[in-house]
Amino acid sequence: MSIKEKLVLLSPYIVQNTAITAYNTYQYKVRHGGKYKYFRKYYSKVESYSQEKLTIEIAKKKKDFFSFVKANSEWYKNYNFSELLCIPILNKEDIINNLESMNTLDENRGSISLTDVTTGAYIKIIHTKIGVIRVYNVS
């Protein structure tokens, strides 16, 4: 157990509740700040795209995403992203054992979320700040 976790557990409930409220308020500002309105407008506009225009937009987004991943992930730098079928399917062990080399961001440059896995452990996912805003616009 880390020192931070021990401090939280040993603190009075009012201190714990205040800390959680402050953290949640910060997270809300991250999710709904910055480019939030831009993405709301963008996704609203994309909903009315024709099939042809939507196909072009998807191809552009995939190219941008794969370029970013190839440039920033040690694991994926040698993959050919010309087709999605070229990317091998990962199993749980691949992810757990190689997560650090799969990452495209350092922890201090992104926003961290934890996912639960069936092993009882969690996987730490690091999102770009813009990525967090984008996700909360879609959901």
Short mmCIF file of N, CA, C and O in Angstrom, two decimals:
data_model
loop_
_atom_site.label_atom_id
_atom_site.label_comp_id
_atom_site.label_asym_id
_atom_site.label_seq_id
_atom_site.Cartn_x
_atom_site.Cartn_y
_atom_site.Cartn_z
N MET A 1 0.85 -1.18 0.00
CA MET A 1 0.00 0.00 0.00
C MET A 1 0.90 1.24 0.00
O MET A 1 1.83 1.33 0.78
N SER A 2 0.60 2.20 -0.86
CA SER A 2 1.43 3.39 -0.96
C SER A 2 1.16 4.34 0.21
O SER A 2 0.16 4.22 0.92
N ILE A 3 2.04 5.28 0.37
CA ILE A 3 1.89 6.27 1.44
C ILE A 3 0.62 7.08 1.23
O ILE A 3 -0.12 7.36 2.18
N LYS A 4 0.34 7.43 -0.03
CA LYS A 4 -0.87 8.20 -0.34
C LYS A 4 -2.12 7.42 0.07
O LYS A 4 -3.03 7.98 0.68
N GLU A 5 -2.15 6.12 -0.24
CA GLU A 5 -3.30 5.30 0.13
C GLU A 5 -3.45 5.20 1.65
O GLU A 5 -4.56 5.25 2.18
N LYS A 6 -2.33 5.05 2.35
CA LYS A 6 -2.37 4.98 3.82
C LYS A 6 -2.90 6.28 4.42
O LYS A 6 -3.70 6.27 5.34
N LEU A 7 -2.42 7.41 3.87
CA LEU A 7 -2.90 8.71 4.36
C LEU A 7 -4.40 8.87 4.17
O LEU A 7 -5.11 9.35 5.05
N VAL A 8 -4.88 8.45 3.02
CA VAL A 8 -6.31 8.56 2.75
C VAL A 8 -7.10 7.68 3.71
O VAL A 8 -8.09 8.11 4.30
N LEU A 9 -6.67 6.44 3.90
CA LEU A 9 -7.39 5.52 4.79
C LEU A 9 -7.37 5.96 6.25
O LEU A 9 -8.32 5.71 6.98
N LEU A 10 -6.29 6.60 6.66
CA LEU A 10 -6.18 7.03 8.06
C LEU A 10 -6.80 8.40 8.32
O LEU A 10 -6.94 8.81 9.46
N SER A 11 -7.17 9.09 7.26
CA SER A 11 -7.76 10.43 7.41
C SER A 11 -9.22 10.32 7.84
O SER A 11 -9.91 9.35 7.53
N PRO A 12 -9.71 11.36 8.53
CA PRO A 12 -11.14 11.38 8.88
C PRO A 12 -11.98 11.40 7.60
O PRO A 12 -11.52 11.84 6.55
N TYR A 13 -13.22 10.93 7.70
CA TYR A 13 -14.09 10.84 6.53
C TYR A 13 -14.29 12.18 5.84
O TYR A 13 -14.36 12.24 4.61
N ILE A 14 -14.34 13.25 6.59
CA ILE A 14 -14.54 14.56 5.97
C ILE A 14 -13.37 14.92 5.06
O ILE A 14 -13.54 15.48 3.98
N VAL A 15 -12.15 14.55 5.47
CA VAL A 15 -10.96 14.80 4.65
C VAL A 15 -11.00 13.91 3.41
O VAL A 15 -10.72 14.36 2.29
N GLN A 16 -11.37 12.64 3.59
CA GLN A 16 -11.48 11.72 2.45
C GLN A 16 -12.51 12.23 1.45
O GLN A 16 -12.25 12.26 0.24
N ASN A 17 -13.68 12.62 1.94
CA ASN A 17 -14.75 13.11 1.07
C ASN A 17 -14.34 14.39 0.34
O ASN A 17 -14.63 14.56 -0.85
N THR A 18 -13.64 15.27 1.03
CA THR A 18 -13.17 16.51 0.41
C THR A 18 -12.15 16.21 -0.68
O THR A 18 -12.21 16.79 -1.77
N ALA A 19 -11.24 15.28 -0.41
CA ALA A 19 -10.24 14.92 -1.41
C ALA A 19 -10.89 14.29 -2.64
O ALA A 19 -10.55 14.62 -3.78
N ILE A 20 -11.85 13.41 -2.43
CA ILE A 20 -12.55 12.77 -3.55
C ILE A 20 -13.34 13.81 -4.34
O ILE A 20 -13.33 13.80 -5.58
N THR A 21 -14.00 14.72 -3.66
CA THR A 21 -14.75 15.77 -4.35
C THR A 21 -13.84 16.66 -5.18
O THR A 21 -14.14 16.98 -6.32
N ALA A 22 -12.70 17.02 -4.61
CA ALA A 22 -11.74 17.86 -5.35
C ALA A 22 -11.24 17.13 -6.59
O ALA A 22 -11.16 17.70 -7.68
N TYR A 23 -10.92 15.85 -6.44
CA TYR A 23 -10.43 15.06 -7.57
C TYR A 23 -11.51 14.93 -8.64
O TYR A 23 -11.25 15.10 -9.83
N ASN A 24 -12.73 14.62 -8.24
CA ASN A 24 -13.83 14.49 -9.21
C ASN A 24 -14.11 15.81 -9.92
O ASN A 24 -14.41 15.82 -11.11
N THR A 25 -14.02 16.91 -9.19
CA THR A 25 -14.23 18.23 -9.81
C THR A 25 -13.14 18.49 -10.85
O THR A 25 -13.42 18.95 -11.97
N TYR A 26 -11.92 18.15 -10.52
CA TYR A 26 -10.81 18.30 -11.48
C TYR A 26 -11.07 17.45 -12.72
O TYR A 26 -10.91 17.91 -13.85
N GLN A 27 -11.45 16.19 -12.52
CA GLN A 27 -11.71 15.30 -13.66
C GLN A 27 -12.85 15.82 -14.53
O GLN A 27 -12.78 15.73 -15.75
N TYR A 28 -13.89 16.36 -13.92
CA TYR A 28 -15.00 16.94 -14.68
C TYR A 28 -14.51 18.10 -15.54
O TYR A 28 -14.86 18.21 -16.72
N LYS A 29 -13.66 18.94 -14.98
CA LYS A 29 -13.12 20.07 -15.74
C LYS A 29 -12.25 19.60 -16.90
O LYS A 29 -12.26 20.19 -17.97
N VAL A 30 -11.48 18.52 -16.69
CA VAL A 30 -10.67 17.97 -17.77
C VAL A 30 -11.57 17.45 -18.88
O VAL A 30 -11.36 17.74 -20.06
N ARG A 31 -12.60 16.69 -18.51
CA ARG A 31 -13.49 16.09 -19.50
C ARG A 31 -14.29 17.12 -20.28
O ARG A 31 -14.58 16.94 -21.45
N HIS A 32 -14.72 18.17 -19.61
CA HIS A 32 -15.61 19.16 -20.23
C HIS A 32 -14.92 20.49 -20.53
O HIS A 32 -15.58 21.46 -20.86
N GLY A 33 -13.61 20.51 -20.44
CA GLY A 33 -12.88 21.74 -20.70
C GLY A 33 -12.22 21.70 -22.06
O GLY A 33 -12.41 20.79 -22.86
N GLY A 34 -11.45 22.71 -22.33
CA GLY A 34 -10.66 22.73 -23.56
C GLY A 34 -11.49 22.66 -24.81
O GLY A 34 -12.27 23.55 -25.11
N LYS A 35 -11.37 21.56 -25.53
CA LYS A 35 -12.01 21.41 -26.83
C LYS A 35 -13.36 20.68 -26.75
O LYS A 35 -13.84 20.16 -27.76
N TYR A 36 -13.97 20.63 -25.60
CA TYR A 36 -15.23 19.91 -25.43
C TYR A 36 -16.28 20.42 -26.42
O TYR A 36 -16.91 19.63 -27.13
N LYS A 37 -16.48 21.71 -26.49
CA LYS A 37 -17.49 22.28 -27.39
C LYS A 37 -17.15 22.02 -28.85
O LYS A 37 -18.03 21.77 -29.68
N TYR A 38 -15.86 22.06 -29.17
CA TYR A 38 -15.43 21.76 -30.54
C TYR A 38 -15.86 20.35 -30.93
O TYR A 38 -16.41 20.12 -32.01
N PHE A 39 -15.60 19.38 -30.05
CA PHE A 39 -15.96 18.00 -30.38
C PHE A 39 -17.46 17.79 -30.40
O PHE A 39 -17.97 17.00 -31.20
N ARG A 40 -18.22 18.47 -29.54
CA ARG A 40 -19.68 18.37 -29.60
C ARG A 40 -20.17 18.81 -30.97
O ARG A 40 -21.00 18.16 -31.58
N LYS A 41 -19.63 19.93 -31.44
CA LYS A 41 -20.01 20.44 -32.74
C LYS A 41 -19.56 19.51 -33.86
O LYS A 41 -20.30 19.23 -34.81
N TYR A 42 -18.33 19.01 -33.75
CA TYR A 42 -17.78 18.11 -34.77
C TYR A 42 -18.63 16.84 -34.90
O TYR A 42 -19.01 16.46 -36.00
N TYR A 43 -18.93 16.17 -33.78
CA TYR A 43 -19.71 14.93 -33.84
C TYR A 43 -21.14 15.18 -34.31
O TYR A 43 -21.72 14.34 -34.99
N SER A 44 -21.67 16.32 -33.96
CA SER A 44 -23.00 16.66 -34.46
C SER A 44 -22.98 16.82 -35.98
O SER A 44 -23.88 16.36 -36.68
N LYS A 45 -21.93 17.45 -36.50
CA LYS A 45 -21.79 17.66 -37.94
C LYS A 45 -21.56 16.33 -38.67
O LYS A 45 -22.16 16.08 -39.73
N VAL A 46 -20.73 15.48 -38.11
CA VAL A 46 -20.39 14.21 -38.76
C VAL A 46 -21.61 13.29 -38.89
O VAL A 46 -21.71 12.52 -39.83
N GLU A 47 -22.55 13.41 -37.97
CA GLU A 47 -23.76 12.59 -38.03
C GLU A 47 -24.53 12.77 -39.33
O GLU A 47 -25.24 11.88 -39.77
N SER A 48 -24.40 13.95 -39.95
CA SER A 48 -25.16 14.22 -41.17
C SER A 48 -24.33 14.01 -42.44
O SER A 48 -24.80 14.31 -43.54
N TYR A 49 -23.11 13.49 -42.33
CA TYR A 49 -22.27 13.25 -43.50
C TYR A 49 -22.89 12.18 -44.40
O TYR A 49 -23.50 11.22 -43.91
N SER A 50 -22.65 12.31 -45.69
CA SER A 50 -23.03 11.26 -46.63
C SER A 50 -22.10 10.07 -46.42
O SER A 50 -21.03 10.21 -45.80
N GLN A 51 -22.47 8.94 -46.99
CA GLN A 51 -21.64 7.74 -46.85
C GLN A 51 -20.24 7.97 -47.41
O GLN A 51 -19.24 7.57 -46.80
N GLU A 52 -20.16 8.65 -48.55
CA GLU A 52 -18.86 8.90 -49.19
C GLU A 52 -17.99 9.82 -48.32
O GLU A 52 -16.82 9.53 -48.08
N LYS A 53 -18.58 10.88 -47.82
CA LYS A 53 -17.82 11.82 -46.99
C LYS A 53 -17.41 11.17 -45.66
O LYS A 53 -16.30 11.41 -45.16
N LEU A 54 -18.28 10.33 -45.13
CA LEU A 54 -17.98 9.63 -43.88
C LEU A 54 -16.82 8.64 -44.08
O LEU A 54 -15.93 8.54 -43.23
N THR A 55 -16.81 7.95 -45.20
CA THR A 55 -15.73 7.02 -45.52
C THR A 55 -14.39 7.75 -45.60
O THR A 55 -13.37 7.27 -45.08
N ILE A 56 -14.39 8.92 -46.21
CA ILE A 56 -13.16 9.73 -46.32
C ILE A 56 -12.71 10.18 -44.93
O ILE A 56 -11.53 10.11 -44.60
N GLU A 57 -13.64 10.61 -44.11
CA GLU A 57 -13.32 11.08 -42.75
C GLU A 57 -12.76 9.93 -41.90
O GLU A 57 -11.78 10.11 -41.16
N ILE A 58 -13.35 8.76 -42.02
CA ILE A 58 -12.87 7.60 -41.27
C ILE A 58 -11.44 7.24 -41.70
O ILE A 58 -10.58 6.98 -40.85
N ALA A 59 -11.19 7.25 -43.00
CA ALA A 59 -9.84 6.93 -43.50
C ALA A 59 -8.82 7.93 -42.97
O ALA A 59 -7.71 7.56 -42.59
N LYS A 60 -9.20 9.20 -42.94
CA LYS A 60 -8.30 10.24 -42.42
C LYS A 60 -8.01 10.03 -40.93
O LYS A 60 -6.86 10.11 -40.50
N LYS A 61 -9.04 9.73 -40.16
CA LYS A 61 -8.87 9.52 -38.72
C LYS A 61 -8.02 8.28 -38.45
O LYS A 61 -7.16 8.28 -37.56
N LYS A 62 -8.25 7.20 -39.21
CA LYS A 62 -7.44 5.99 -39.04
C LYS A 62 -5.98 6.28 -39.36
O LYS A 62 -5.08 5.85 -38.63
N LYS A 63 -5.73 7.01 -40.44
CA LYS A 63 -4.35 7.33 -40.82
C LYS A 63 -3.66 8.14 -39.73
O LYS A 63 -2.52 7.85 -39.36
N ASP A 64 -4.34 9.16 -39.21
CA ASP A 64 -3.78 9.98 -38.14
C ASP A 64 -3.49 9.14 -36.90
O ASP A 64 -2.44 9.25 -36.28
N PHE A 65 -4.44 8.28 -36.54
CA PHE A 65 -4.28 7.44 -35.35
C PHE A 65 -3.11 6.48 -35.51
O PHE A 65 -2.25 6.36 -34.62
N PHE A 66 -3.05 5.78 -36.63
CA PHE A 66 -1.99 4.80 -36.84
C PHE A 66 -0.63 5.48 -36.95
O PHE A 66 0.37 4.92 -36.50
N SER A 67 -0.56 6.66 -37.52
CA SER A 67 0.71 7.40 -37.58
C SER A 67 1.19 7.73 -36.17
O SER A 67 2.37 7.59 -35.86
N PHE A 68 0.27 8.18 -35.32
CA PHE A 68 0.60 8.50 -33.94
C PHE A 68 1.10 7.26 -33.20
O PHE A 68 2.12 7.29 -32.51
N VAL A 69 0.37 6.15 -33.35
CA VAL A 69 0.75 4.91 -32.66
C VAL A 69 2.11 4.42 -33.13
O VAL A 69 2.97 4.06 -32.33
N LYS A 70 2.33 4.43 -34.43
CA LYS A 70 3.60 3.94 -35.00
C LYS A 70 4.77 4.80 -34.51
O LYS A 70 5.84 4.29 -34.20
N ALA A 71 4.56 6.10 -34.40
CA ALA A 71 5.62 7.01 -33.98
C ALA A 71 5.89 6.97 -32.48
O ALA A 71 6.99 7.29 -32.04
N ASN A 72 4.90 6.56 -31.68
CA ASN A 72 5.03 6.69 -30.23
C ASN A 72 5.00 5.39 -29.45
O ASN A 72 5.16 5.41 -28.23
N SER A 73 4.77 4.26 -30.09
CA SER A 73 4.72 2.98 -29.38
C SER A 73 5.85 2.08 -29.84
O SER A 73 5.99 1.78 -31.03
N GLU A 74 6.64 1.63 -28.88
CA GLU A 74 7.73 0.70 -29.17
C GLU A 74 7.18 -0.61 -29.74
O GLU A 74 7.74 -1.19 -30.65
N TRP A 75 6.07 -1.08 -29.19
CA TRP A 75 5.46 -2.34 -29.60
C TRP A 75 4.99 -2.31 -31.05
O TRP A 75 5.16 -3.27 -31.79
N TYR A 76 4.37 -1.21 -31.47
CA TYR A 76 3.74 -1.15 -32.79
C TYR A 76 4.58 -0.47 -33.87
O TYR A 76 4.14 -0.34 -35.00
N LYS A 77 5.80 -0.05 -33.55
CA LYS A 77 6.57 0.74 -34.51
C LYS A 77 6.90 -0.01 -35.81
O LYS A 77 7.06 0.61 -36.84
N ASN A 78 6.95 -1.33 -35.77
CA ASN A 78 7.30 -2.10 -36.97
C ASN A 78 6.09 -2.71 -37.68
O ASN A 78 6.25 -3.43 -38.64
N TYR A 79 4.88 -2.41 -37.19
CA TYR A 79 3.69 -2.97 -37.83
C TYR A 79 3.31 -2.17 -39.07
O TYR A 79 3.51 -0.96 -39.13
N ASN A 80 2.71 -2.88 -40.02
CA ASN A 80 2.16 -2.25 -41.22
C ASN A 80 0.68 -2.01 -40.96
O ASN A 80 -0.09 -2.95 -40.80
N PHE A 81 0.30 -0.76 -40.91
CA PHE A 81 -1.09 -0.41 -40.61
C PHE A 81 -1.92 -0.12 -41.86
O PHE A 81 -2.94 0.53 -41.78
N SER A 82 -1.48 -0.61 -43.02
CA SER A 82 -2.22 -0.31 -44.24
C SER A 82 -3.63 -0.91 -44.19
O SER A 82 -4.56 -0.35 -44.75
N GLU A 83 -3.79 -2.02 -43.52
CA GLU A 83 -5.09 -2.66 -43.35
C GLU A 83 -5.23 -3.10 -41.90
O GLU A 83 -4.26 -3.56 -41.29
N LEU A 84 -6.42 -3.01 -41.37
CA LEU A 84 -6.64 -3.46 -40.00
C LEU A 84 -6.34 -4.95 -39.84
O LEU A 84 -5.92 -5.40 -38.78
N LEU A 85 -6.55 -5.71 -40.91
CA LEU A 85 -6.30 -7.15 -40.83
C LEU A 85 -4.82 -7.48 -40.66
O LEU A 85 -4.47 -8.61 -40.31
N CYS A 86 -3.94 -6.52 -40.90
CA CYS A 86 -2.49 -6.74 -40.74
C CYS A 86 -2.07 -6.71 -39.28
O CYS A 86 -0.97 -7.14 -38.94
N ILE A 87 -2.93 -6.23 -38.42
CA ILE A 87 -2.60 -6.09 -37.00
C ILE A 87 -3.02 -7.37 -36.29
O ILE A 87 -4.18 -7.76 -36.36
N PRO A 88 -2.10 -8.03 -35.62
CA PRO A 88 -2.46 -9.29 -34.95
C PRO A 88 -3.40 -9.05 -33.77
O PRO A 88 -3.36 -8.00 -33.12
N ILE A 89 -4.23 -10.02 -33.51
CA ILE A 89 -5.13 -9.97 -32.35
C ILE A 89 -4.30 -10.27 -31.11
O ILE A 89 -3.52 -11.23 -31.09
N LEU A 90 -4.46 -9.45 -30.09
CA LEU A 90 -3.70 -9.62 -28.85
C LEU A 90 -4.47 -10.49 -27.88
O LEU A 90 -5.70 -10.43 -27.81
N ASN A 91 -3.74 -11.26 -27.12
CA ASN A 91 -4.39 -11.97 -26.02
C ASN A 91 -4.05 -11.25 -24.72
O ASN A 91 -3.23 -10.34 -24.69
N LYS A 92 -4.69 -11.66 -23.66
CA LYS A 92 -4.54 -10.99 -22.37
C LYS A 92 -3.08 -10.97 -21.90
O LYS A 92 -2.60 -9.96 -21.39
N GLU A 93 -2.37 -12.07 -22.11
CA GLU A 93 -0.97 -12.14 -21.67
C GLU A 93 -0.10 -11.15 -22.42
O GLU A 93 0.81 -10.54 -21.85
N ASP A 94 -0.35 -10.98 -23.74
CA ASP A 94 0.40 -9.99 -24.52
C ASP A 94 0.26 -8.61 -23.89
O ASP A 94 1.24 -7.89 -23.73
N ILE A 95 -0.96 -8.27 -23.56
CA ILE A 95 -1.23 -6.94 -23.03
C ILE A 95 -0.60 -6.76 -21.65
O ILE A 95 0.10 -5.78 -21.39
N ILE A 96 -0.83 -7.71 -20.78
CA ILE A 96 -0.30 -7.60 -19.41
C ILE A 96 1.23 -7.57 -19.40
O ILE A 96 1.84 -6.78 -18.70
N ASN A 97 1.86 -8.41 -20.22
CA ASN A 97 3.32 -8.52 -20.21
C ASN A 97 4.02 -7.42 -21.00
O ASN A 97 5.22 -7.19 -20.80
N ASN A 98 3.33 -6.75 -21.91
CA ASN A 98 3.99 -5.79 -22.78
C ASN A 98 3.35 -4.40 -22.77
O ASN A 98 3.59 -3.60 -23.67
N LEU A 99 2.57 -4.12 -21.75
CA LEU A 99 1.82 -2.86 -21.72
C LEU A 99 2.73 -1.64 -21.81
O LEU A 99 2.42 -0.68 -22.52
N GLU A 100 3.85 -1.68 -21.13
CA GLU A 100 4.76 -0.53 -21.14
C GLU A 100 5.25 -0.23 -22.56
O GLU A 100 5.33 0.93 -22.96
N SER A 101 5.59 -1.25 -23.32
CA SER A 101 6.08 -1.01 -24.68
C SER A 101 4.94 -0.67 -25.65
O SER A 101 5.17 -0.11 -26.70
N MET A 102 3.70 -1.00 -25.28
CA MET A 102 2.54 -0.64 -26.11
C MET A 102 2.13 0.81 -25.92
O MET A 102 1.55 1.42 -26.81
N ASN A 103 2.42 1.36 -24.75
CA ASN A 103 2.01 2.74 -24.44
C ASN A 103 2.52 3.72 -25.49
O ASN A 103 3.62 3.57 -26.02
N THR A 104 1.72 4.74 -25.75
CA THR A 104 2.13 5.80 -26.67
C THR A 104 2.41 7.10 -25.93
O THR A 104 2.85 8.06 -26.54
N LEU A 105 2.13 7.11 -24.63
CA LEU A 105 2.34 8.31 -23.81
C LEU A 105 2.98 7.95 -22.48
O LEU A 105 2.72 6.88 -21.94
N ASP A 106 3.75 8.86 -21.94
CA ASP A 106 4.23 8.73 -20.57
C ASP A 106 3.10 9.14 -19.64
O ASP A 106 2.23 9.94 -20.01
N GLU A 107 3.12 8.62 -18.42
CA GLU A 107 2.06 8.93 -17.46
C GLU A 107 1.92 10.43 -17.20
O GLU A 107 0.81 10.93 -17.05
N ASN A 108 3.03 11.15 -17.18
CA ASN A 108 2.96 12.58 -16.85
C ASN A 108 2.45 13.43 -18.01
O ASN A 108 2.18 14.60 -17.85
N ARG A 109 2.30 12.84 -19.20
CA ARG A 109 1.78 13.59 -20.36
C ARG A 109 0.33 13.25 -20.68
O ARG A 109 -0.23 13.77 -21.63
N GLY A 110 -0.27 12.35 -19.90
CA GLY A 110 -1.63 11.93 -20.22
C GLY A 110 -2.52 11.87 -19.00
O GLY A 110 -2.14 12.26 -17.91
N SER A 111 -3.71 11.38 -19.24
CA SER A 111 -4.70 11.20 -18.18
C SER A 111 -4.87 9.69 -17.98
O SER A 111 -5.07 8.95 -18.94
N ILE A 112 -4.79 9.24 -16.75
CA ILE A 112 -4.77 7.81 -16.45
C ILE A 112 -6.17 7.31 -16.08
O ILE A 112 -6.87 7.95 -15.32
N SER A 113 -6.53 6.17 -16.65
CA SER A 113 -7.73 5.47 -16.19
C SER A 113 -7.34 4.01 -15.96
O SER A 113 -6.41 3.50 -16.57
N LEU A 114 -8.04 3.38 -15.05
CA LEU A 114 -7.74 1.99 -14.71
C LEU A 114 -8.90 1.11 -15.17
O LEU A 114 -10.06 1.46 -14.97
N THR A 115 -8.57 -0.01 -15.78
CA THR A 115 -9.60 -0.95 -16.19
C THR A 115 -9.46 -2.21 -15.36
O THR A 115 -8.37 -2.57 -14.93
N ASP A 116 -10.56 -2.85 -15.13
CA ASP A 116 -10.57 -4.08 -14.38
C ASP A 116 -10.46 -5.24 -15.36
O ASP A 116 -11.05 -5.21 -16.42
N VAL A 117 -9.69 -6.24 -15.03
CA VAL A 117 -9.58 -7.42 -15.88
C VAL A 117 -9.95 -8.65 -15.07
O VAL A 117 -9.99 -8.60 -13.84
N THR A 118 -10.21 -9.73 -15.74
CA THR A 118 -10.69 -10.93 -15.05
C THR A 118 -9.66 -11.55 -14.13
O THR A 118 -10.00 -12.39 -13.30
N THR A 119 -8.41 -11.16 -14.24
CA THR A 119 -7.37 -11.71 -13.36
C THR A 119 -7.43 -11.10 -11.97
O THR A 119 -6.74 -11.55 -11.07
N GLY A 120 -8.23 -10.06 -11.79
CA GLY A 120 -8.30 -9.38 -10.50
C GLY A 120 -7.35 -8.20 -10.45
O GLY A 120 -7.44 -7.37 -9.55
N ALA A 121 -6.45 -8.10 -11.40
CA ALA A 121 -5.55 -6.96 -11.48
C ALA A 121 -6.21 -5.89 -12.33
O ALA A 121 -7.28 -6.10 -12.88
N TYR A 122 -5.58 -4.77 -12.45
CA TYR A 122 -6.10 -3.73 -13.33
C TYR A 122 -5.03 -3.37 -14.35
O TYR A 122 -3.85 -3.65 -14.16
N ILE A 123 -5.49 -2.78 -15.43
CA ILE A 123 -4.56 -2.29 -16.46
C ILE A 123 -4.68 -0.78 -16.48
O ILE A 123 -5.78 -0.23 -16.51
N LYS A 124 -3.54 -0.12 -16.46
CA LYS A 124 -3.49 1.34 -16.48
C LYS A 124 -3.46 1.80 -17.94
O LYS A 124 -2.59 1.42 -18.71
N ILE A 125 -4.44 2.61 -18.31
CA ILE A 125 -4.51 3.15 -19.67
C ILE A 125 -4.24 4.65 -19.60
O ILE A 125 -4.81 5.35 -18.75
N ILE A 126 -3.36 5.12 -20.46
CA ILE A 126 -2.99 6.53 -20.47
C ILE A 126 -3.58 7.17 -21.72
O ILE A 126 -3.25 6.79 -22.84
N HIS A 127 -4.49 8.12 -21.53
CA HIS A 127 -5.15 8.82 -22.62
C HIS A 127 -4.51 10.19 -22.81
O HIS A 127 -4.04 10.79 -21.84
N THR A 128 -4.55 10.71 -24.02
CA THR A 128 -4.19 12.11 -24.21
C THR A 128 -5.31 12.94 -23.59
O THR A 128 -6.44 12.46 -23.44
N LYS A 129 -5.03 14.17 -23.23
CA LYS A 129 -6.07 15.04 -22.65
C LYS A 129 -7.20 15.23 -23.66
O LYS A 129 -8.37 15.19 -23.31
N ILE A 130 -6.84 15.39 -24.93
CA ILE A 130 -7.85 15.55 -25.98
C ILE A 130 -8.64 14.25 -26.13
O ILE A 130 -9.84 14.28 -26.35
N GLY A 131 -7.98 13.11 -25.99
CA GLY A 131 -8.66 11.83 -26.09
C GLY A 131 -9.74 11.66 -25.03
O GLY A 131 -10.81 11.12 -25.30
N VAL A 132 -9.48 12.14 -23.82
CA VAL A 132 -10.47 12.07 -22.75
C VAL A 132 -11.69 12.90 -23.12
O VAL A 132 -12.83 12.46 -22.99
N ILE A 133 -11.47 14.09 -23.61
CA ILE A 133 -12.57 14.97 -24.01
C ILE A 133 -13.36 14.32 -25.14
O ILE A 133 -14.59 14.32 -25.16
N ARG A 134 -12.65 13.74 -26.11
CA ARG A 134 -13.30 13.10 -27.26
C ARG A 134 -14.18 11.93 -26.78
O ARG A 134 -15.30 11.77 -27.22
N VAL A 135 -13.67 11.11 -25.87
CA VAL A 135 -14.43 9.96 -25.37
C VAL A 135 -15.71 10.42 -24.67
O VAL A 135 -16.77 9.84 -24.88
N TYR A 136 -15.63 11.46 -23.88
CA TYR A 136 -16.81 11.92 -23.15
C TYR A 136 -17.82 12.62 -24.05
O TYR A 136 -18.95 12.83 -23.67
N ASN A 137 -17.42 12.98 -25.25
CA ASN A 137 -18.36 13.53 -26.21
C ASN A 137 -19.13 12.43 -26.93
O ASN A 137 -20.23 12.65 -27.40
N VAL A 138 -18.53 11.27 -27.04
CA VAL A 138 -19.17 10.17 -27.75
C VAL A 138 -20.13 9.44 -26.83
O VAL A 138 -21.19 9.01 -27.24
N SER A 139 -19.74 9.27 -25.58
CA SER A 139 -20.58 8.49 -24.66
C SER A 139 -21.78 9.25 -24.16
O SER A 139 -21.99 10.36 -24.34
#
